[in-house]
Amino acid sequence: MTASFHPPQRLLLGPGPSNVPERVLAALARPTIGHLDPLFVGMMDELKALMRRAFRTQNALTIPVSAPGSAGMETCFVNLIEPGDTVIVCRNGVFGGRMRENVIRCGANAVMVDDDFGRPVDPAKVEAALKANPGAKALAFVHAETSTGVESDAATLCKLARDHGALAIVDAVTSLGGIRLEVDEWGIDAIYSGSQKCLSAPPGLSPLSFSQRAVDTLKARKTPVQSWFLDLSLVMAYWQGEGARSYHHTAPINMLYGLHESLVMLEEEGLEAAWARHRANHLRLRAGLEALGIDFLVDEAHRLPQLNAVRIPEGIEDAPTRRRLLDEFNIEIGAGLGPLAGKVWRIGLMGASSTPESVDRVLAALKSVLGR
Ligand SMILES: *Cc1c(COP(=O)(O)O)cnc(C)c1O
């Protein structure tokens, strides 16, 4: 007979998942009730309000997609983009490339604005692309590029989209809860995040929000949404059907308890206090890495505090070193992605993993495995 699975207690300092606090794990273990049970429906209403406050939005359509961040990305594109549309897609890392895939699979035309991996999206190039493509339906970009550790200037990019009559579609998988994010103030039309990065719930849910402009765009579609499961006009009947919620799919009930608890914890800490904590622990890590002679990939002005991409020191092997951190120190850090594979490590300080103790542990472990 196969025995039960008992994972070890790791310190998760990669690009996600981050460590899940005991309180969230306890919430996941609470009794499963029906997804149309009035008490569950009440919890869902609280969850939507918690998400609105975390996103800083009044958007009525603010729900968790029942699948990971990638499904949140796909939800934005399949609902807003129709065959023949043009979308300006910013690519300064791996996730911008995935946005392009989504646009093409919608039968739309992806106009790429490329920046080097490790650099932020250049607003001047975006403005030029918007001018060159006057009918563009949307501008899509990644706020916090987890593949490179770069923050792009979301407020400026959204304003450019607005000025050119394009919707702003924003990936906030790694930014929500870790750095400033203002959905209404910046004029974001469609945004998605993930449960397992700075929110520190397990993976599997994607908080998502659509502005009224985005909802109107969805309502004005000429063609049906390509995906039945991700069609928000159907999903809304479940999440928003006041009084008369209709069955669409069985909500991942216990996962939603977990997300609810993680957002309650975020609210107890305070959103701005959480941003400040991520920044303080990043600075602590930076000081320690500098002392070890390890350099960052990204210029200081554009570094994400929750995802630190650092150059693998000369003469040090990538995979065996990360394996030693895991086996000997129970610490997971991330490898480089795409063109940065073998060149950088990605040290995540996300959510509950962003503590002074985590920083001190990874620095001590690195010092030991690098023999410094
Ligand atoms: C992690 C991540 C995703 C994908 O989320 P999954 O939950 O892995 O599907 C998308 N975009 C960014 C920026 C991410 O960091």
mmCIF file of C-alpha atoms and ligand atoms in Angstrom:
data_model
loop_
_atom_site.group_PDB
_atom_site.id
_atom_site.type_symbol
_atom_site.label_atom_id
_atom_site.label_comp_id
_atom_site.label_asym_id
_atom_site.label_seq_id
_atom_site.Cartn_x
_atom_site.Cartn_y
_atom_site.Cartn_z
ATOM 1 C CA MET A 1 0.000 0.000 0.000
ATOM 2 C CA THR A 2 1.130 3.516 -0.708
ATOM 3 C CA ALA A 3 1.611 5.587 2.451
ATOM 4 C CA SER A 4 0.278 9.130 2.925
ATOM 5 C CA PHE A 5 2.457 11.889 1.534
ATOM 6 C CA HIS A 6 4.225 14.101 4.073
ATOM 7 C CA PRO A 7 6.169 16.942 2.469
ATOM 8 C CA PRO A 8 9.090 18.507 4.361
ATOM 9 C CA GLN A 9 8.987 22.000 5.820
ATOM 10 C CA ARG A 10 10.819 24.029 3.159
ATOM 11 C CA LEU A 11 11.658 27.701 3.165
ATOM 12 C CA LEU A 12 10.181 28.799 -0.174
ATOM 13 C CA LEU A 13 12.274 31.620 -1.617
ATOM 14 C CA GLY A 14 11.641 31.074 -5.300
ATOM 15 C CA PRO A 15 9.296 32.752 -7.797
ATOM 16 C CA GLY A 16 6.249 31.224 -6.089
ATOM 17 C CA PRO A 17 4.717 29.458 -4.312
ATOM 18 C CA SER A 18 5.685 31.292 -1.145
ATOM 19 C CA ASN A 19 5.326 29.802 2.326
ATOM 20 C CA VAL A 20 1.725 29.352 3.415
ATOM 21 C CA PRO A 21 1.095 30.505 7.000
ATOM 22 C CA GLU A 22 -0.432 28.117 9.555
ATOM 23 C CA ARG A 23 -3.582 30.224 9.673
ATOM 24 C CA VAL A 24 -4.177 29.728 5.956
ATOM 25 C CA LEU A 25 -3.423 25.994 6.172
ATOM 26 C CA ALA A 26 -5.909 25.748 9.054
ATOM 27 C CA ALA A 27 -8.547 27.554 6.994
ATOM 28 C CA LEU A 28 -8.057 25.049 4.133
ATOM 29 C CA ALA A 29 -8.724 22.180 6.550
ATOM 30 C CA ARG A 30 -12.139 23.487 7.674
ATOM 31 C CA PRO A 31 -15.253 21.467 6.770
ATOM 32 C CA THR A 32 -16.259 21.505 3.137
ATOM 33 C CA ILE A 33 -19.800 22.848 2.739
ATOM 34 C CA GLY A 34 -21.928 23.184 -0.370
ATOM 35 C CA HIS A 35 -20.932 25.873 -2.833
ATOM 36 C CA LEU A 36 -24.490 27.192 -2.904
ATOM 37 C CA ASP A 37 -24.851 27.019 0.917
ATOM 38 C CA PRO A 38 -25.972 30.473 2.133
ATOM 39 C CA LEU A 39 -23.010 30.610 4.545
ATOM 40 C CA PHE A 40 -20.612 29.882 1.703
ATOM 41 C CA VAL A 41 -22.265 32.536 -0.449
ATOM 42 C CA GLY A 42 -21.779 35.009 2.429
ATOM 43 C CA MET A 43 -18.079 34.088 2.565
ATOM 44 C CA MET A 44 -17.831 34.706 -1.201
ATOM 45 C CA ASP A 45 -19.281 38.175 -0.808
ATOM 46 C CA GLU A 46 -16.668 38.946 1.857
ATOM 47 C CA LEU A 47 -13.967 37.522 -0.398
ATOM 48 C CA LYS A 48 -14.976 39.818 -3.266
ATOM 49 C CA ALA A 49 -14.874 42.827 -0.910
ATOM 50 C CA LEU A 50 -11.436 41.764 0.393
ATOM 51 C CA MET A 51 -10.156 41.454 -3.182
ATOM 52 C CA ARG A 52 -11.519 44.890 -4.097
ATOM 53 C CA ARG A 53 -9.671 46.451 -1.177
ATOM 54 C CA ALA A 54 -6.421 44.624 -2.046
ATOM 55 C CA PHE A 55 -6.708 45.727 -5.702
ATOM 56 C CA ARG A 56 -7.841 49.225 -4.615
ATOM 57 C CA THR A 57 -10.860 49.172 -6.862
ATOM 58 C CA GLN A 58 -14.610 49.609 -6.765
ATOM 59 C CA ASN A 59 -15.024 47.271 -9.761
ATOM 60 C CA ALA A 60 -18.191 45.192 -9.362
ATOM 61 C CA LEU A 61 -16.680 42.381 -11.417
ATOM 62 C CA THR A 62 -13.934 41.304 -9.020
ATOM 63 C CA ILE A 63 -13.759 37.536 -8.554
ATOM 64 C CA PRO A 64 -11.285 34.691 -8.077
ATOM 65 C CA VAL A 65 -10.913 32.587 -11.236
ATOM 66 C CA SER A 66 -10.971 28.890 -10.233
ATOM 67 C CA ALA A 67 -7.514 28.145 -11.633
ATOM 68 C CA PRO A 68 -3.941 29.515 -11.380
ATOM 69 C CA GLY A 69 -2.591 32.847 -12.611
ATOM 70 C CA SER A 70 -2.191 31.580 -16.182
ATOM 71 C CA ALA A 71 -5.960 31.085 -16.327
ATOM 72 C CA GLY A 72 -6.456 34.646 -15.073
ATOM 73 C CA MET A 73 -4.300 35.802 -17.990
ATOM 74 C CA GLU A 74 -6.319 33.722 -20.436
ATOM 75 C CA THR A 75 -9.609 34.972 -18.949
ATOM 76 C CA CYS A 76 -8.642 38.582 -19.732
ATOM 77 C CA PHE A 77 -7.720 37.841 -23.337
ATOM 78 C CA VAL A 78 -10.530 35.471 -24.309
ATOM 79 C CA ASN A 79 -13.197 37.787 -22.891
ATOM 80 C CA LEU A 80 -11.910 41.072 -24.295
ATOM 81 C CA ILE A 81 -10.226 40.141 -27.566
ATOM 82 C CA GLU A 82 -11.999 39.008 -30.721
ATOM 83 C CA PRO A 83 -10.652 37.689 -34.007
ATOM 84 C CA GLY A 84 -9.150 40.516 -36.075
ATOM 85 C CA ASP A 85 -8.457 42.821 -33.100
ATOM 86 C CA THR A 86 -5.027 44.378 -32.634
ATOM 87 C CA VAL A 87 -3.344 44.237 -29.226
ATOM 88 C CA ILE A 88 -0.082 45.968 -28.275
ATOM 89 C CA VAL A 89 1.847 43.450 -26.157
ATOM 90 C CA CYS A 90 4.874 44.472 -24.107
ATOM 91 C CA ARG A 91 7.498 41.750 -23.787
ATOM 92 C CA ASN A 92 10.392 42.291 -21.365
ATOM 93 C CA GLY A 93 10.324 38.780 -19.933
ATOM 94 C CA VAL A 94 8.773 35.350 -20.231
ATOM 95 C CA PHE A 95 5.248 36.329 -19.193
ATOM 96 C CA GLY A 96 4.938 39.027 -21.858
ATOM 97 C CA GLY A 97 5.676 36.249 -24.351
ATOM 98 C CA ARG A 98 2.765 34.256 -22.947
ATOM 99 C CA MET A 99 0.460 37.238 -23.414
ATOM 100 C CA ARG A 100 1.431 37.205 -27.084
ATOM 101 C CA GLU A 101 0.493 33.498 -27.307
ATOM 102 C CA ASN A 102 -2.912 34.297 -25.836
ATOM 103 C CA VAL A 103 -3.546 37.138 -28.286
ATOM 104 C CA ILE A 104 -2.628 34.979 -31.289
ATOM 105 C CA ARG A 105 -4.843 32.130 -30.104
ATOM 106 C CA CYS A 106 -7.740 34.602 -29.920
ATOM 107 C CA GLY A 107 -7.260 35.128 -33.657
ATOM 108 C CA ALA A 108 -6.006 38.645 -33.034
ATOM 109 C CA ASN A 109 -2.930 40.532 -34.194
ATOM 110 C CA ALA A 110 -0.178 40.990 -31.561
ATOM 111 C CA VAL A 111 1.988 44.079 -32.090
ATOM 112 C CA MET A 112 5.080 43.505 -29.977
ATOM 113 C CA VAL A 113 6.957 46.131 -27.982
ATOM 114 C CA ASP A 114 10.168 44.378 -26.966
ATOM 115 C CA ASP A 115 12.583 45.385 -24.247
ATOM 116 C CA ASP A 116 15.608 43.444 -23.041
ATOM 117 C CA PHE A 117 15.027 40.905 -20.280
ATOM 118 C CA GLY A 118 16.065 42.756 -17.132
ATOM 119 C CA ARG A 119 14.776 46.136 -18.330
ATOM 120 C CA PRO A 120 11.357 47.726 -17.684
ATOM 121 C CA VAL A 121 8.854 48.335 -20.482
ATOM 122 C CA ASP A 122 9.840 51.568 -22.266
ATOM 123 C CA PRO A 123 6.815 53.948 -22.319
ATOM 124 C CA ALA A 124 8.234 55.837 -25.343
ATOM 125 C CA LYS A 125 8.147 52.645 -27.440
ATOM 126 C CA VAL A 126 4.624 51.918 -26.223
ATOM 127 C CA GLU A 127 3.479 55.393 -27.190
ATOM 128 C CA ALA A 128 5.003 54.965 -30.654
ATOM 129 C CA ALA A 129 3.233 51.601 -31.073
ATOM 130 C CA LEU A 130 -0.112 53.088 -29.983
ATOM 131 C CA LYS A 131 0.347 55.937 -32.473
ATOM 132 C CA ALA A 132 1.276 53.528 -35.263
ATOM 133 C CA ASN A 133 -1.774 51.327 -34.530
ATOM 134 C CA PRO A 134 -4.626 53.766 -33.937
ATOM 135 C CA GLY A 135 -7.377 51.141 -33.719
ATOM 136 C CA ALA A 136 -5.576 48.974 -31.146
ATOM 137 C CA LYS A 137 -8.126 47.444 -28.790
ATOM 138 C CA ALA A 138 -5.810 46.898 -25.841
ATOM 139 C CA LEU A 139 -2.355 47.411 -24.371
ATOM 140 C CA ALA A 140 -1.130 44.407 -22.371
ATOM 141 C CA PHE A 141 1.862 44.350 -20.041
ATOM 142 C CA VAL A 142 3.282 42.691 -16.946
ATOM 143 C CA HIS A 143 3.526 44.952 -13.888
ATOM 144 C CA ALA A 144 6.025 42.769 -12.004
ATOM 145 C CA GLU A 145 8.029 40.500 -14.353
ATOM 146 C CA THR A 146 8.811 37.486 -12.190
ATOM 147 C CA SER A 147 11.152 36.051 -14.819
ATOM 148 C CA THR A 148 13.539 38.997 -14.482
ATOM 149 C CA GLY A 149 12.687 40.840 -11.241
ATOM 150 C CA VAL A 150 11.649 44.065 -12.992
ATOM 151 C CA GLU A 151 8.865 46.513 -12.167
ATOM 152 C CA SER A 152 7.376 48.488 -15.052
ATOM 153 C CA ASP A 153 5.673 51.857 -14.621
ATOM 154 C CA ALA A 154 2.063 50.707 -14.658
ATOM 155 C CA ALA A 155 0.548 54.151 -13.990
ATOM 156 C CA THR A 156 2.284 55.694 -17.032
ATOM 157 C CA LEU A 157 1.521 52.737 -19.319
ATOM 158 C CA CYS A 158 -2.184 52.731 -18.344
ATOM 159 C CA LYS A 159 -2.412 56.454 -19.011
ATOM 160 C CA LEU A 160 -0.954 55.942 -22.493
ATOM 161 C CA ALA A 161 -3.526 53.211 -23.159
ATOM 162 C CA ARG A 162 -6.349 55.467 -21.960
ATOM 163 C CA ASP A 163 -5.135 58.427 -24.053
ATOM 164 C CA HIS A 164 -5.229 56.220 -27.164
ATOM 165 C CA GLY A 165 -8.597 54.622 -26.431
ATOM 166 C CA ALA A 166 -7.128 51.185 -25.700
ATOM 167 C CA LEU A 167 -7.995 48.943 -22.768
ATOM 168 C CA ALA A 168 -5.182 48.341 -20.260
ATOM 169 C CA ILE A 169 -4.704 44.627 -19.483
ATOM 170 C CA VAL A 170 -2.280 44.132 -16.602
ATOM 171 C CA ASP A 171 -0.545 41.054 -15.156
ATOM 172 C CA ALA A 172 -0.313 41.595 -11.396
ATOM 173 C CA VAL A 173 0.415 37.984 -10.448
ATOM 174 C CA THR A 174 3.552 38.921 -8.532
ATOM 175 C CA SER A 175 2.737 42.532 -7.695
ATOM 176 C CA LEU A 176 -0.524 42.210 -5.702
ATOM 177 C CA GLY A 177 0.316 42.505 -2.000
ATOM 178 C CA GLY A 178 4.046 43.104 -2.612
ATOM 179 C CA ILE A 179 4.282 46.557 -4.183
ATOM 180 C CA ARG A 180 1.968 49.515 -4.760
ATOM 181 C CA LEU A 181 -0.885 48.644 -7.087
ATOM 182 C CA GLU A 182 -3.798 51.047 -7.692
ATOM 183 C CA VAL A 183 -6.360 49.583 -10.074
ATOM 184 C CA ASP A 184 -8.801 52.520 -10.102
ATOM 185 C CA GLU A 185 -6.305 55.367 -9.723
ATOM 186 C CA TRP A 186 -4.154 54.060 -12.577
ATOM 187 C CA GLY A 187 -7.138 53.226 -14.801
ATOM 188 C CA ILE A 188 -6.495 49.498 -15.197
ATOM 189 C CA ASP A 189 -9.294 47.793 -17.177
ATOM 190 C CA ALA A 190 -8.507 44.112 -16.700
ATOM 191 C CA ILE A 191 -6.168 42.700 -14.093
ATOM 192 C CA TYR A 192 -5.341 39.253 -12.766
ATOM 193 C CA SER A 193 -3.145 37.953 -9.989
ATOM 194 C CA GLY A 194 -2.273 34.634 -8.342
ATOM 195 C CA SER A 195 -2.898 33.221 -4.894
ATOM 196 C CA GLN A 196 0.593 31.782 -4.338
ATOM 197 C CA LYS A 197 2.896 34.771 -4.687
ATOM 198 C CA CYS A 198 2.636 37.777 -2.338
ATOM 199 C CA LEU A 199 -0.737 36.607 -0.964
ATOM 200 C CA SER A 200 0.780 33.365 0.398
ATOM 201 C CA ALA A 201 -2.176 31.074 -0.190
ATOM 202 C CA PRO A 202 -1.517 27.845 -2.106
ATOM 203 C CA PRO A 203 -1.527 28.018 -5.924
ATOM 204 C CA GLY A 204 -4.753 27.440 -7.817
ATOM 205 C CA LEU A 205 -6.734 30.692 -7.723
ATOM 206 C CA SER A 206 -6.449 33.877 -9.748
ATOM 207 C CA PRO A 207 -7.988 37.054 -8.287
ATOM 208 C CA LEU A 208 -9.308 39.052 -11.258
ATOM 209 C CA SER A 209 -11.000 42.420 -11.759
ATOM 210 C CA PHE A 210 -12.667 44.075 -14.769
ATOM 211 C CA SER A 211 -13.524 47.792 -15.011
ATOM 212 C CA GLN A 212 -16.908 48.938 -16.306
ATOM 213 C CA ARG A 213 -15.208 49.714 -19.621
ATOM 214 C CA ALA A 214 -14.017 46.112 -19.820
ATOM 215 C CA VAL A 215 -17.459 44.773 -18.901
ATOM 216 C CA ASP A 216 -19.012 46.959 -21.622
ATOM 217 C CA THR A 217 -16.461 45.609 -24.111
ATOM 218 C CA LEU A 218 -17.404 42.061 -23.141
ATOM 219 C CA LYS A 219 -21.119 42.839 -23.522
ATOM 220 C CA ALA A 220 -20.551 44.381 -26.967
ATOM 221 C CA ARG A 221 -18.789 41.301 -28.402
ATOM 222 C CA LYS A 222 -19.833 40.205 -31.864
ATOM 223 C CA THR A 223 -18.548 36.647 -31.376
ATOM 224 C CA PRO A 224 -18.999 34.286 -28.412
ATOM 225 C CA VAL A 225 -16.083 33.926 -25.980
ATOM 226 C CA GLN A 226 -13.922 31.079 -27.319
ATOM 227 C CA SER A 227 -13.662 29.371 -23.912
ATOM 228 C CA TRP A 228 -16.817 28.100 -22.220
ATOM 229 C CA PHE A 229 -15.161 27.704 -18.809
ATOM 230 C CA LEU A 230 -13.556 31.146 -18.750
ATOM 231 C CA ASP A 231 -16.507 33.038 -20.284
ATOM 232 C CA LEU A 232 -17.103 35.733 -17.633
ATOM 233 C CA SER A 233 -20.638 36.423 -18.804
ATOM 234 C CA LEU A 234 -21.452 32.870 -17.593
ATOM 235 C CA VAL A 235 -19.201 32.939 -14.525
ATOM 236 C CA MET A 236 -20.747 36.249 -13.410
ATOM 237 C CA ALA A 237 -24.142 34.621 -13.054
ATOM 238 C CA TYR A 238 -22.604 32.487 -10.319
ATOM 239 C CA TRP A 239 -20.477 35.101 -8.583
ATOM 240 C CA GLN A 240 -22.831 38.046 -8.995
ATOM 241 C CA GLY A 241 -26.305 36.575 -9.395
ATOM 242 C CA GLU A 242 -27.710 38.458 -6.401
ATOM 243 C CA GLY A 243 -30.113 36.179 -4.580
ATOM 244 C CA ALA A 244 -30.315 33.679 -7.428
ATOM 245 C CA ARG A 245 -26.875 32.252 -8.055
ATOM 246 C CA SER A 246 -26.864 29.705 -10.805
ATOM 247 C CA TYR A 247 -24.541 26.740 -11.062
ATOM 248 C CA HIS A 248 -21.625 27.189 -13.447
ATOM 249 C CA HIS A 249 -18.906 24.960 -11.993
ATOM 250 C CA THR A 250 -18.267 23.697 -8.468
ATOM 251 C CA ALA A 251 -16.197 26.373 -6.781
ATOM 252 C CA PRO A 252 -12.927 25.142 -5.185
ATOM 253 C CA ILE A 253 -14.502 25.633 -1.783
ATOM 254 C CA ASN A 254 -11.611 24.977 0.597
ATOM 255 C CA MET A 255 -9.152 26.854 -1.602
ATOM 256 C CA LEU A 256 -11.454 29.858 -1.356
ATOM 257 C CA TYR A 257 -11.383 29.587 2.466
ATOM 258 C CA GLY A 258 -7.601 29.773 2.137
ATOM 259 C CA LEU A 259 -7.629 32.862 -0.079
ATOM 260 C CA HIS A 260 -10.154 34.506 2.251
ATOM 261 C CA GLU A 261 -7.866 33.895 5.236
ATOM 262 C CA SER A 262 -4.786 35.180 3.424
ATOM 263 C CA LEU A 263 -6.620 38.386 2.487
ATOM 264 C CA VAL A 264 -7.886 38.786 6.068
ATOM 265 C CA MET A 265 -4.263 38.537 7.204
ATOM 266 C CA LEU A 266 -3.193 41.093 4.593
ATOM 267 C CA GLU A 267 -5.869 43.463 5.828
ATOM 268 C CA GLU A 268 -4.811 42.971 9.455
ATOM 269 C CA GLU A 269 -1.242 43.863 8.526
ATOM 270 C CA GLY A 270 -2.361 46.712 6.265
ATOM 271 C CA LEU A 271 -1.662 46.832 2.538
ATOM 272 C CA GLU A 272 0.852 49.654 2.786
ATOM 273 C CA ALA A 273 2.580 47.973 5.740
ATOM 274 C CA ALA A 274 2.909 44.825 3.612
ATOM 275 C CA TRP A 275 4.506 46.849 0.789
ATOM 276 C CA ALA A 276 6.917 48.408 3.317
ATOM 277 C CA ARG A 277 7.802 44.982 4.750
ATOM 278 C CA HIS A 278 8.611 43.618 1.287
ATOM 279 C CA ARG A 279 10.847 46.623 0.680
ATOM 280 C CA ALA A 280 12.638 46.406 4.043
ATOM 281 C CA ASN A 281 13.427 42.716 3.624
ATOM 282 C CA HIS A 282 14.648 43.312 0.075
ATOM 283 C CA LEU A 283 17.061 45.946 1.414
ATOM 284 C CA ARG A 284 18.279 43.539 4.079
ATOM 285 C CA LEU A 285 18.899 40.896 1.385
ATOM 286 C CA ARG A 286 20.639 43.407 -0.858
ATOM 287 C CA ALA A 287 23.068 44.389 1.892
ATOM 288 C CA GLY A 288 23.914 40.744 2.588
ATOM 289 C CA LEU A 289 24.336 39.857 -1.079
ATOM 290 C CA GLU A 290 26.605 42.833 -1.641
ATOM 291 C CA ALA A 291 28.764 41.629 1.244
ATOM 292 C CA LEU A 292 29.011 38.238 -0.513
ATOM 293 C CA GLY A 293 29.954 39.927 -3.797
ATOM 294 C CA ILE A 294 26.734 38.902 -5.567
ATOM 295 C CA ASP A 295 25.284 41.380 -8.102
ATOM 296 C CA PHE A 296 21.709 42.102 -9.133
ATOM 297 C CA LEU A 297 20.572 41.737 -12.742
ATOM 298 C CA VAL A 298 18.298 44.787 -12.630
ATOM 299 C CA ASP A 299 19.097 48.483 -12.089
ATOM 300 C CA GLU A 300 18.206 49.608 -8.592
ATOM 301 C CA ALA A 301 15.390 51.906 -9.735
ATOM 302 C CA HIS A 302 13.392 49.054 -11.331
ATOM 303 C CA ARG A 303 14.044 46.179 -8.907
ATOM 304 C CA LEU A 304 11.154 44.254 -7.459
ATOM 305 C CA PRO A 305 11.540 43.791 -3.705
ATOM 306 C CA GLN A 306 9.663 40.480 -3.864
ATOM 307 C CA LEU A 307 11.759 38.929 -6.649
ATOM 308 C CA ASN A 308 15.505 39.386 -6.575
ATOM 309 C CA ALA A 309 17.249 38.261 -9.768
ATOM 310 C CA VAL A 310 20.974 37.943 -9.029
ATOM 311 C CA ARG A 311 23.875 36.928 -11.260
ATOM 312 C CA ILE A 312 25.285 33.473 -10.506
ATOM 313 C CA PRO A 313 28.873 34.145 -9.371
ATOM 314 C CA GLU A 314 31.728 33.245 -11.727
ATOM 315 C CA GLY A 315 32.778 29.587 -11.442
ATOM 316 C CA ILE A 316 29.682 28.493 -9.494
ATOM 317 C CA GLU A 317 27.471 25.750 -10.910
ATOM 318 C CA ASP A 318 23.784 26.594 -11.116
ATOM 319 C CA ALA A 319 21.712 23.434 -10.583
ATOM 320 C CA PRO A 320 24.038 21.630 -8.113
ATOM 321 C CA THR A 321 24.220 24.740 -5.927
ATOM 322 C CA ARG A 322 20.444 25.146 -5.817
ATOM 323 C CA ARG A 323 20.173 21.429 -5.078
ATOM 324 C CA ARG A 324 22.490 21.819 -2.078
ATOM 325 C CA LEU A 325 20.414 24.701 -0.773
ATOM 326 C CA LEU A 326 17.375 22.428 -0.970
ATOM 327 C CA ASP A 327 18.941 19.233 0.408
ATOM 328 C CA GLU A 328 21.182 20.696 3.094
ATOM 329 C CA PHE A 329 19.295 23.827 4.093
ATOM 330 C CA ASN A 330 15.691 23.110 3.063
ATOM 331 C CA ILE A 331 15.660 26.345 1.062
ATOM 332 C CA GLU A 332 14.206 26.644 -2.424
ATOM 333 C CA ILE A 333 15.364 29.456 -4.698
ATOM 334 C CA GLY A 334 14.443 29.849 -8.367
ATOM 335 C CA ALA A 335 16.436 29.187 -11.514
ATOM 336 C CA GLY A 336 16.683 31.625 -14.415
ATOM 337 C CA LEU A 337 13.989 31.369 -17.104
ATOM 338 C CA GLY A 338 14.352 31.566 -20.885
ATOM 339 C CA PRO A 339 17.480 33.450 -21.975
ATOM 340 C CA LEU A 340 18.459 33.926 -18.316
ATOM 341 C CA ALA A 341 18.610 30.174 -17.577
ATOM 342 C CA GLY A 342 21.987 29.321 -16.040
ATOM 343 C CA LYS A 343 22.828 33.016 -15.688
ATOM 344 C CA VAL A 344 20.715 34.143 -12.727
ATOM 345 C CA TRP A 345 19.073 32.894 -9.591
ATOM 346 C CA ARG A 346 15.727 34.279 -8.542
ATOM 347 C CA ILE A 347 15.392 34.798 -4.804
ATOM 348 C CA GLY A 348 11.765 35.439 -3.947
ATOM 349 C CA LEU A 349 10.756 37.271 -0.794
ATOM 350 C CA MET A 350 7.029 37.044 -1.293
ATOM 351 C CA GLY A 351 4.234 37.250 1.234
ATOM 352 C CA ALA A 352 4.885 35.175 4.351
ATOM 353 C CA SER A 353 8.354 34.322 2.988
ATOM 354 C CA SER A 354 9.338 37.990 3.232
ATOM 355 C CA THR A 355 10.790 38.112 6.757
ATOM 356 C CA PRO A 356 14.166 39.105 8.223
ATOM 357 C CA GLU A 357 14.616 35.460 9.324
ATOM 358 C CA SER A 358 14.188 34.203 5.737
ATOM 359 C CA VAL A 359 16.755 36.714 4.536
ATOM 360 C CA ASP A 360 19.257 35.736 7.220
ATOM 361 C CA ARG A 361 18.749 32.021 6.530
ATOM 362 C CA VAL A 362 19.290 32.277 2.790
ATOM 363 C CA LEU A 363 22.323 34.525 3.234
ATOM 364 C CA ALA A 364 23.905 32.096 5.717
ATOM 365 C CA ALA A 365 23.176 29.171 3.401
ATOM 366 C CA LEU A 366 24.604 30.955 0.355
ATOM 367 C CA LYS A 367 27.720 31.894 2.312
ATOM 368 C CA SER A 368 28.205 28.250 3.214
ATOM 369 C CA VAL A 369 27.570 26.706 -0.232
ATOM 370 C CA LEU A 370 29.649 29.351 -2.007
ATOM 371 C CA GLY A 371 32.465 28.861 0.510
ATOM 372 C CA ARG A 372 32.690 32.553 1.329
HETATM 373 C C1 LIG B 1 3.534 33.070 -11.714
HETATM 374 C C2 LIG B 1 3.176 34.026 -12.777
HETATM 375 C C3 LIG B 1 2.178 33.768 -13.725
HETATM 376 C C4 LIG B 1 1.486 32.447 -13.844
HETATM 377 O O1 LIG B 1 0.821 32.080 -12.685
HETATM 378 P P1 LIG B 1 0.509 30.533 -12.420
HETATM 379 O O2 LIG B 1 -0.235 30.575 -11.132
HETATM 380 O O3 LIG B 1 1.832 29.852 -12.356
HETATM 381 O O4 LIG B 1 -0.302 30.040 -13.548
HETATM 382 C C5 LIG B 1 1.853 34.762 -14.629
HETATM 383 N N1 LIG B 1 2.483 35.948 -14.624
HETATM 384 C C6 LIG B 1 3.452 36.231 -13.742
HETATM 385 C C7 LIG B 1 4.099 37.582 -13.778
HETATM 386 C C8 LIG B 1 3.832 35.285 -12.793
HETATM 387 O O5 LIG B 1 4.791 35.565 -11.918
#
